[in-house]
Short mmCIF file of C-alpha atoms and ligand atoms in Angstrom, two decimals:
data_model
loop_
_atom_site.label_atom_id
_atom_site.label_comp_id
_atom_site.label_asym_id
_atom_site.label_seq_id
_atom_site.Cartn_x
_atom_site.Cartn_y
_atom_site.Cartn_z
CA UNK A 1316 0.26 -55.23 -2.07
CA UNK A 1317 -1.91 -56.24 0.46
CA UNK A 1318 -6.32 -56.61 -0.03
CA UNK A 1319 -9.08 -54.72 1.55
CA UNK A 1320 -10.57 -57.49 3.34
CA UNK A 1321 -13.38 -59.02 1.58
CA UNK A 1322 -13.82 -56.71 -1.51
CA UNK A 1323 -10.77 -58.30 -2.98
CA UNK A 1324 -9.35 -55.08 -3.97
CA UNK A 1325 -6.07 -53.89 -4.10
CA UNK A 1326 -5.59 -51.63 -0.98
CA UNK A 1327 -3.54 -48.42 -1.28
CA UNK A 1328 -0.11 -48.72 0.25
CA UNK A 1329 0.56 -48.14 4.17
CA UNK A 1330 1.05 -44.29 4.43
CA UNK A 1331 4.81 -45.20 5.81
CA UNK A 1332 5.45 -46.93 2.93
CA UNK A 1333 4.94 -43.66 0.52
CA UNK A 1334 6.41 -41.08 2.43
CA UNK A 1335 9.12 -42.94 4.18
CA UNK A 1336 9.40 -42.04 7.66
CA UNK A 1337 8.81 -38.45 7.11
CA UNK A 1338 5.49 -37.08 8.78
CA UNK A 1339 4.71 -33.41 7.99
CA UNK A 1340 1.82 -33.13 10.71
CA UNK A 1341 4.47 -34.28 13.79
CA UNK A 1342 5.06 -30.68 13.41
CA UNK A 1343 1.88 -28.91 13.30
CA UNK A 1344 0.45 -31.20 16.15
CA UNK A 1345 0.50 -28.35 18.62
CA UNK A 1346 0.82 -24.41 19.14
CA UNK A 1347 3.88 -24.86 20.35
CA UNK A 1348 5.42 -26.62 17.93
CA UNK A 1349 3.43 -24.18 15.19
CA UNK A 1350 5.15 -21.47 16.86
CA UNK A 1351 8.24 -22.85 17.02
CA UNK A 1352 8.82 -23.28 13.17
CA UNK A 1353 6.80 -21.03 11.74
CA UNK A 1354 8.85 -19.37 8.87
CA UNK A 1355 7.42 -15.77 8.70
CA UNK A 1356 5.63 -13.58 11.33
CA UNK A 1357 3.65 -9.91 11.29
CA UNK A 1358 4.92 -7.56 13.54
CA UNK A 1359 4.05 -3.80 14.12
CA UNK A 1360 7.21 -2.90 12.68
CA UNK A 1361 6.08 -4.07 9.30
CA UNK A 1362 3.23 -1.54 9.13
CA UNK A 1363 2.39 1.77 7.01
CA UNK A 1364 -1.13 3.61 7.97
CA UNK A 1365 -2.19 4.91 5.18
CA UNK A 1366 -5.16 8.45 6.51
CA UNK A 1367 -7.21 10.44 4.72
CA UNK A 1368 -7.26 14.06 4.89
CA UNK A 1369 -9.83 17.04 4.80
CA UNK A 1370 -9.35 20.48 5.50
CA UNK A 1371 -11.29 22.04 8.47
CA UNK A 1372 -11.28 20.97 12.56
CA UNK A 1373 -12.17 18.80 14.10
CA UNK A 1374 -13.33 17.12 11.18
CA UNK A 1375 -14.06 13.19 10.64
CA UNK A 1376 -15.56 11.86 8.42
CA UNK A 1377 -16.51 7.82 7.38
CA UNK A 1378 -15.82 6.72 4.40
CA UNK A 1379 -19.03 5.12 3.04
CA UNK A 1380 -17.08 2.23 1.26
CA UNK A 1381 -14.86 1.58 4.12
CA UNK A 1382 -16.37 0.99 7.69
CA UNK A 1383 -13.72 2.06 10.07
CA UNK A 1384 -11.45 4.42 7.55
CA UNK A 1385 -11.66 8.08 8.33
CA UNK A 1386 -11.08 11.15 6.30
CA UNK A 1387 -9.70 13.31 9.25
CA UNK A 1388 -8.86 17.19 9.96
CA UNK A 1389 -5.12 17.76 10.53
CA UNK A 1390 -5.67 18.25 14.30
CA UNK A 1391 -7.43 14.89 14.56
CA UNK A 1392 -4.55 13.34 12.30
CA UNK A 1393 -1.96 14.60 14.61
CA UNK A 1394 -3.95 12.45 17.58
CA UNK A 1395 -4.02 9.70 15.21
CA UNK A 1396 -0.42 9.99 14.65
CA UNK A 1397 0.30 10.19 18.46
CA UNK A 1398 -1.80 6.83 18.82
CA UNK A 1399 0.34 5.14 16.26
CA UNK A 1400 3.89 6.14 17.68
CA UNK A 1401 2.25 4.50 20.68
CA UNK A 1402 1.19 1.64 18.78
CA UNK A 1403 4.89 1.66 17.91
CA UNK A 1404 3.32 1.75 13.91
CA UNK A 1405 6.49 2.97 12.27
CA UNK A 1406 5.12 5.67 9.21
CA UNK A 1407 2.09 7.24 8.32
CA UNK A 1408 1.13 7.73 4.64
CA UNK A 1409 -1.48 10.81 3.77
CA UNK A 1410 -3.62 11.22 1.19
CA UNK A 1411 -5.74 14.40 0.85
CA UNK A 1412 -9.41 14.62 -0.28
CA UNK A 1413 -8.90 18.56 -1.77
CA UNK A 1414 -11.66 20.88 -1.51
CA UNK A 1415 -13.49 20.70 -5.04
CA UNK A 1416 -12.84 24.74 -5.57
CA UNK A 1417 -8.83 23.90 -5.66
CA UNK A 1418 -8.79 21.41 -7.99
CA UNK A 1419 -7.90 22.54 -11.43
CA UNK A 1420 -6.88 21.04 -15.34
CA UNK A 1421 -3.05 20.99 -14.29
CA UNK A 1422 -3.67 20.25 -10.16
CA UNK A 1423 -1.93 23.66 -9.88
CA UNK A 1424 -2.87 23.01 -5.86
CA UNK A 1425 -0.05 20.52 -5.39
CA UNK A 1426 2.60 23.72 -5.68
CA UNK A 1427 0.92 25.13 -2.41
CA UNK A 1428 3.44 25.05 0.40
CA UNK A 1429 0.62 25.05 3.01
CA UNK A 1430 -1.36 22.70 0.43
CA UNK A 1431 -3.44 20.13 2.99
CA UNK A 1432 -0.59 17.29 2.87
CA UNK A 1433 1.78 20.11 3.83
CA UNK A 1434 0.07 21.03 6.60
CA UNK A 1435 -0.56 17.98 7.83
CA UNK A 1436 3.01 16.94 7.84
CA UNK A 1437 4.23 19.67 9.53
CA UNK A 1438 1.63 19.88 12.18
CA UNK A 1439 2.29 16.01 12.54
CA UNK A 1440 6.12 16.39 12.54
CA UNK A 1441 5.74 18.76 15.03
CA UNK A 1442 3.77 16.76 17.31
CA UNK A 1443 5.14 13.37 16.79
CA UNK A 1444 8.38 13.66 15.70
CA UNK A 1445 9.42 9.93 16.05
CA UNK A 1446 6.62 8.54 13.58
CA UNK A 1447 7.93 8.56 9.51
CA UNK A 1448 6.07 10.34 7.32
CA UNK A 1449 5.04 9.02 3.49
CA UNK A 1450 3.83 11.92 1.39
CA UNK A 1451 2.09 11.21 -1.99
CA UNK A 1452 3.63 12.64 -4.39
CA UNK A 1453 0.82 12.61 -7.41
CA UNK A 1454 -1.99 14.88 -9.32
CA UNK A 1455 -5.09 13.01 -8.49
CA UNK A 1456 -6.16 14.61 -5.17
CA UNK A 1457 -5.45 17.72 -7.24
CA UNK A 1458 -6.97 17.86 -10.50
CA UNK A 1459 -10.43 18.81 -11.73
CA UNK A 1460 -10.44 15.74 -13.73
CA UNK A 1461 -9.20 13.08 -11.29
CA UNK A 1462 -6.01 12.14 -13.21
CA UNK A 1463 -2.64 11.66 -11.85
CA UNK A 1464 -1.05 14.04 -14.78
CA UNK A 1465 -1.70 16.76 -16.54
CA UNK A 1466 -4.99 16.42 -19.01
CA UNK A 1467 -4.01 18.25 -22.55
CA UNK A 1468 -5.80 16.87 -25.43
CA UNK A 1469 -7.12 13.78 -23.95
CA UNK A 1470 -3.49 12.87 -23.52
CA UNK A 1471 -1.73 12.53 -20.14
CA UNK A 1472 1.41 14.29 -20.89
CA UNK A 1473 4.59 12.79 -19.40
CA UNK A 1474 7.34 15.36 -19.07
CA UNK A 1475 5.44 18.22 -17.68
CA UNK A 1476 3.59 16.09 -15.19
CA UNK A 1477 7.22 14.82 -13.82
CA UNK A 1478 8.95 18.39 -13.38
CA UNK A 1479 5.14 19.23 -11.51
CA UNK A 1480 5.46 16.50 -8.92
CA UNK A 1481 9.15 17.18 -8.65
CA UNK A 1482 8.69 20.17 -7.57
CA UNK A 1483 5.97 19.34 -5.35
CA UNK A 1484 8.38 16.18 -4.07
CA UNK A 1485 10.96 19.14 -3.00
CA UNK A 1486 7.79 21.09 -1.26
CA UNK A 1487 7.00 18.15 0.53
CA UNK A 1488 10.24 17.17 2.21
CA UNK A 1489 10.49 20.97 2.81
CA UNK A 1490 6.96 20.51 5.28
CA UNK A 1491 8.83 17.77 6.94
CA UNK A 1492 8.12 14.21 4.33
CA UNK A 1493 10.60 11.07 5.01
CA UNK A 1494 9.92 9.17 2.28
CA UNK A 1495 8.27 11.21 -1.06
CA UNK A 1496 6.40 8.03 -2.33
CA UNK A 1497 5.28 8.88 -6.31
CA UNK A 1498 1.84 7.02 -7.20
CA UNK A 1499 1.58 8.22 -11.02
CA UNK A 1500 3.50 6.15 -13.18
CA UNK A 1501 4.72 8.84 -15.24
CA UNK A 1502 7.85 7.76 -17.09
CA UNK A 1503 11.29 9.48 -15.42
CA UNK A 1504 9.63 10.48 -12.09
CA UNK A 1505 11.78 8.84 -9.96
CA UNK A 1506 15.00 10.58 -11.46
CA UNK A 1507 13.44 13.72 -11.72
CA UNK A 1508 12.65 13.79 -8.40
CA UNK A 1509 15.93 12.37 -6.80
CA UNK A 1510 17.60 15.28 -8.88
CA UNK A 1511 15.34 17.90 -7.43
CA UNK A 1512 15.63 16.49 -4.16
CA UNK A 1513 19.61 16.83 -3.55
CA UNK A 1514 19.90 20.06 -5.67
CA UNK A 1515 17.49 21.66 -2.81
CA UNK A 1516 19.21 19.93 0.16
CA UNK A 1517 17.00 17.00 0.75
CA UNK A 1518 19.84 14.19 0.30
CA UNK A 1519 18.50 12.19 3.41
CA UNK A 1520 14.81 11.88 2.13
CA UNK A 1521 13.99 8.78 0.54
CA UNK A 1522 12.02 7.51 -2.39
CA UNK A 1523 9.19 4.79 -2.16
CA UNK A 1524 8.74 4.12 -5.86
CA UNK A 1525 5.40 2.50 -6.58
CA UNK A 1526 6.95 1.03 -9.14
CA UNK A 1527 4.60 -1.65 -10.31
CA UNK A 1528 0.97 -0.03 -9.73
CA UNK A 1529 -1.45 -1.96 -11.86
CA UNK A 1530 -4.68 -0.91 -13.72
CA UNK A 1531 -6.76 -1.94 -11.03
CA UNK A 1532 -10.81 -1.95 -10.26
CA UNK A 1533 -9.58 -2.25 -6.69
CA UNK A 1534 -8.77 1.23 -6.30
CA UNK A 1535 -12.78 2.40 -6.12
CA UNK A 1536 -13.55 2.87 -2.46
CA UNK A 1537 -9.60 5.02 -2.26
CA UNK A 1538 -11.30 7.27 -5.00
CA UNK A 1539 -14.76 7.82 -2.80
CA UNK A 1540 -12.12 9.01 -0.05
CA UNK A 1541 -10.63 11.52 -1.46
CA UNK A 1542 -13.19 12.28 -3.80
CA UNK A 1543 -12.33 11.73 -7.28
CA UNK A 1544 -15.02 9.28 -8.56
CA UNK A 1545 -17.43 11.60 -9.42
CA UNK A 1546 -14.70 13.20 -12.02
CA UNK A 1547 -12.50 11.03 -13.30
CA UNK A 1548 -13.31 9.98 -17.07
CA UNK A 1549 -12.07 7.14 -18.87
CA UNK A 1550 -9.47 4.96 -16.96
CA UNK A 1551 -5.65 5.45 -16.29
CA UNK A 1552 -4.57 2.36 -18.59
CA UNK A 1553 -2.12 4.93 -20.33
CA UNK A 1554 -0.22 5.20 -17.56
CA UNK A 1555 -0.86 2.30 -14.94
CA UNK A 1556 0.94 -1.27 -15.74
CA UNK A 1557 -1.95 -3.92 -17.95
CA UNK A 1558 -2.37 -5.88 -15.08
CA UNK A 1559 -1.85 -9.01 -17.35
CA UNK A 1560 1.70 -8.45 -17.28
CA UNK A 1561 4.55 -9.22 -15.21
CA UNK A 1562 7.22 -8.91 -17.35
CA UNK A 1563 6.90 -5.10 -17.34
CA UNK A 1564 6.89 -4.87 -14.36
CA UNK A 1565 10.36 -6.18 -13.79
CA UNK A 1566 11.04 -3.60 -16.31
CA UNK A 1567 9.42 -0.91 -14.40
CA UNK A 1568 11.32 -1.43 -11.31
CA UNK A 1569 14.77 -1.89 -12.85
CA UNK A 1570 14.40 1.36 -14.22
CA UNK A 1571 12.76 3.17 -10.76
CA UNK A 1572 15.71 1.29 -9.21
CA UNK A 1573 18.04 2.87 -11.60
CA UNK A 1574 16.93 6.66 -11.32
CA UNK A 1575 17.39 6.09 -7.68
CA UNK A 1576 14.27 4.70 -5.47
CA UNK A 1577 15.05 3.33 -2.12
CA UNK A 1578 12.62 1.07 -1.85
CA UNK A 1579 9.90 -0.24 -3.72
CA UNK A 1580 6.14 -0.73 -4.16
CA UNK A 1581 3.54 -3.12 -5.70
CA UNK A 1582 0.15 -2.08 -6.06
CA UNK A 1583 -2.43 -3.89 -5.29
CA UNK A 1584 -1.57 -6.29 -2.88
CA UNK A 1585 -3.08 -9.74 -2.66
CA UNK A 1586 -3.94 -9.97 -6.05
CA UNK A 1587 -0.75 -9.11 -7.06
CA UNK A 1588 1.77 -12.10 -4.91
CA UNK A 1589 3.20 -12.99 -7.95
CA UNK A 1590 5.18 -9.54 -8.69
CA UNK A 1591 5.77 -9.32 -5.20
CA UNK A 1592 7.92 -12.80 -5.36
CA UNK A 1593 9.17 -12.01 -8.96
CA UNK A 1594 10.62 -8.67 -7.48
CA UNK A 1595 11.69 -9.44 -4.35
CA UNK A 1596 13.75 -12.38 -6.06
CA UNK A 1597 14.83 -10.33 -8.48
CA UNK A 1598 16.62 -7.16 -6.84
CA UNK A 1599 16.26 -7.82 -3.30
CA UNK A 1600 15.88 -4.80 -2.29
CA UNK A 1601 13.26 -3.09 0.33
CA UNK A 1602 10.19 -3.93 -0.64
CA UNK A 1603 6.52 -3.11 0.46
CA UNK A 1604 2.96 -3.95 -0.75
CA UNK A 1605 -0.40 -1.69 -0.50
CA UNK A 1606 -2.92 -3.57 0.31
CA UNK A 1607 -5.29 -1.16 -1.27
CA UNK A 1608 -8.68 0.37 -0.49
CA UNK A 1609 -10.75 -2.68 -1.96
CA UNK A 1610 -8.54 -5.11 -0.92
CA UNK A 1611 -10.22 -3.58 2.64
CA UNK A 1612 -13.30 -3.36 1.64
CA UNK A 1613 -13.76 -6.94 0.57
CA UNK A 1614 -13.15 -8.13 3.99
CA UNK A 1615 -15.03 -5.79 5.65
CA UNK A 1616 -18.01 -6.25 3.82
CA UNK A 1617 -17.76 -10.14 3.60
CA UNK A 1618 -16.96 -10.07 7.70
CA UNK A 1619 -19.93 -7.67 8.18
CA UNK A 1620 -21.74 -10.05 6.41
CA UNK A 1621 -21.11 -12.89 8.57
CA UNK A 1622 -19.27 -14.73 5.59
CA UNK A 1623 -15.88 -14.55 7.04
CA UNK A 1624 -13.78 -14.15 10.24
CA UNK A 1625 -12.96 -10.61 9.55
CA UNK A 1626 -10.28 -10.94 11.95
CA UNK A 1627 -8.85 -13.98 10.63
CA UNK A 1628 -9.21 -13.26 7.23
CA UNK A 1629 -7.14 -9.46 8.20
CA UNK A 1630 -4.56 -11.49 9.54
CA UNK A 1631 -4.02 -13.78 7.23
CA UNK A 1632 -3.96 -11.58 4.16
CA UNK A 1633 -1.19 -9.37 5.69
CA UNK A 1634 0.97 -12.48 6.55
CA UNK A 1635 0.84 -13.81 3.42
CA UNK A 1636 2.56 -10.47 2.39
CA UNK A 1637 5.37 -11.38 4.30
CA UNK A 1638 5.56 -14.95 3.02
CA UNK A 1639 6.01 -13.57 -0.73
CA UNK A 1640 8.77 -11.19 0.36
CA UNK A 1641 7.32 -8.21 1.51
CA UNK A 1642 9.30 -5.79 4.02
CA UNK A 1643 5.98 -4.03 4.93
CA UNK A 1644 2.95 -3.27 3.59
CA UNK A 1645 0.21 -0.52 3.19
CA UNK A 1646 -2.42 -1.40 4.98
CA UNK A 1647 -6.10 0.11 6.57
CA UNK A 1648 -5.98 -2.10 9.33
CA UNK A 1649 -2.89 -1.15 10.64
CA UNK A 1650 -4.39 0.18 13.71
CA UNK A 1651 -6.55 -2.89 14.35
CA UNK A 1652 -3.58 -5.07 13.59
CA UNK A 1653 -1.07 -2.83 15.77
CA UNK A 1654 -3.23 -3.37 18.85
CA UNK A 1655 -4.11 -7.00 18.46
CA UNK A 1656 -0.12 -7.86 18.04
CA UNK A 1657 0.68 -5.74 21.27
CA UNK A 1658 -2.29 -7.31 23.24
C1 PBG B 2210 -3.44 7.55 -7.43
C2 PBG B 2210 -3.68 6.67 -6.25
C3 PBG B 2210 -4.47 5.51 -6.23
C4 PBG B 2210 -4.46 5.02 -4.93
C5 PBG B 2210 -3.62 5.85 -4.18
N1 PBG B 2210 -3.17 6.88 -5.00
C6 PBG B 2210 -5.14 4.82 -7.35
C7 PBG B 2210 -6.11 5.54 -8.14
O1 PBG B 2210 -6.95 6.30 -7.65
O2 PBG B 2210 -6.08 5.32 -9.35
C8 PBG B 2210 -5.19 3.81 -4.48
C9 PBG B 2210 -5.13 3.46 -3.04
C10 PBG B 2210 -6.19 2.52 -2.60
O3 PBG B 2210 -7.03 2.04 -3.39
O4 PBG B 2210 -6.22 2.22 -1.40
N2 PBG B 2210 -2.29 8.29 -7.39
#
């Protein structure tokens, strides 16, 4: 070992002489050679737009807790549908903020044929025929109480809740719906709705299970969209994974798997790389992430704030999506995103 002149210490070893003749940087010392091994990439084929609905026309509405997101009449979702085929953005997901005087103890409005997400899909399926369409297949937007289930007793009961949004799953695809995409995390859903799917015809449309959605505090700004701060009481810990787990949610998905999802969900997103990577090693099977209303909101209001490269920071969060495994993911930004990768 050689001396640092003069102080008579021992100097650290010649860089070479640790690492061998390997140099990680050759690599990264330009764009080109970035480009040329970068391991994963974002495309626009990787993208779900999740939109808000309201009833009415020519209706839009910003959603206080999300600069940029829209709660839109079905005409103006049809135009936003036609701008994401030409985006080349492959599926839409909807999510309807329900008039207050249709929202009941059981969500009785989700049985309603021409219910808003039924309208929308059909109006959309007619225009755009080429786009896929995500329905959600859950209670909240629909009850008086902001729960994804039936309220009885304080209790969220299971069974009834699952032969409700099975039958609403079969309504659905009958408006038009690819992929019926459960959000409640009632036990049996899946099943329940695969059975009720086929016996009615509907053998070609698919389930998105969000199989591990977590009890999150990043859902808040979603619940100003469609409205159900203001009434939901308590939490949904009852029926949403602990989000100290991980375990259960291999558990979860095994079983969604089993009853006969297509593909699969984790919910939240960024917070939540871990499950992604757990399940994606696991089953290896599609697999998506929804990078969820607060998840948006954070970078928003931190880019607004002059704190971050709101771009960048966009970016960034949905490629590291594809680095843990992801097939897609969920996002608010898929417009922005869309455009920026096509230039
Ligand atoms: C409930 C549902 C939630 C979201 C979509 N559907 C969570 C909730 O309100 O508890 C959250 C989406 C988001 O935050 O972007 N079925």
């Amino acid at each position: 070992m050689h001396k640092i002149a003069r102080t008579g210490l021992a100097a650290p070893r010649n860089v070479d002489e640790i690492t061998g003749s390997r140099r990680l940087r050759r690599m990264r010392k330009a764009d080109w050679s970035r480009r040329l091994v970068q391991e994963n990439r974002l495309t626009v084929d990787d993208l779900i737009w999740p939109i808000f609905l309201i009833d009415g026309e020519n209706r839009r509405e910003e959603v206080a807790a999300m600069p940029g997101v829209h709660r839109l009449s079905v005409d103006l979702a049809v135009k936003e549908a036609e701008r994401a085929a030409k985006l080349g953005i492959p599926a839409l997901a909807t999510f309807p903020n329900v008039d207050l005087s249709l929202r009941d103890q059981t969500g009785s409005e989700i049985l309603n044929p021409d219910n808003l997400i039924n309208r929308a899909t059909r109006a959309i399926k007619q225009a755009v025929p080429e786009i896929g369409m995500i329905t959600d297949a859950a209670l909240d937007p629909f009850t008086s109480h902001g729960h994804d289930g039936i309220l009885r007793d304080g209790i969220i009961v299971n069974d009834e809740t699952v032969d409700q949004v099975a039958a609403a799953a079969v309504l659905q695809a009958a408006a038009g719906s690819d992929i019926v995409a459960p959000s409640d995390m009632m036990d049996g859903r899946i099943g329940a709705i695969r059975e009720a799917l086929d016996a009615n015809g509907f053998q070609d449309v698919a389930i998105m299970s969000y199989a591990t959605k977590f009890a999150s505090a990043f859902y808040g700004p979603y619940r100003e969209a469609i409205g159900t701060s203001g009434l939901l009481k308590g939490d949904k810990k009852t029926y949403y994974i602990d989000h100290a787990n991980s375990d259960e949610a291999i558990r979860e998905t095994e079983q969604d798997l089993a009853e006969g999802a297509d593909m699969i969900m984790v919910k939240p997103g960024l917070p939540y790389l871990d499950i992604i990577c757990r399940l994606k090693d696991e089953f290896r099977v599609p697999t998506f992430a929804y990078q969820v209303s607060g998840e948006y909101s954070m970078i928003e209001a931190a880019a607004a704030n002059g704190w971050i490269d709101g771009e960048k920071a966009m970016l960034e969060s949905l490629l590291a999506f594809k680095r843990a495994g992801c097939d897609g993911i969920l996002t608010y930004f898929a417009p922005r995103v869309a455009e920026l990768l096509r230039g």
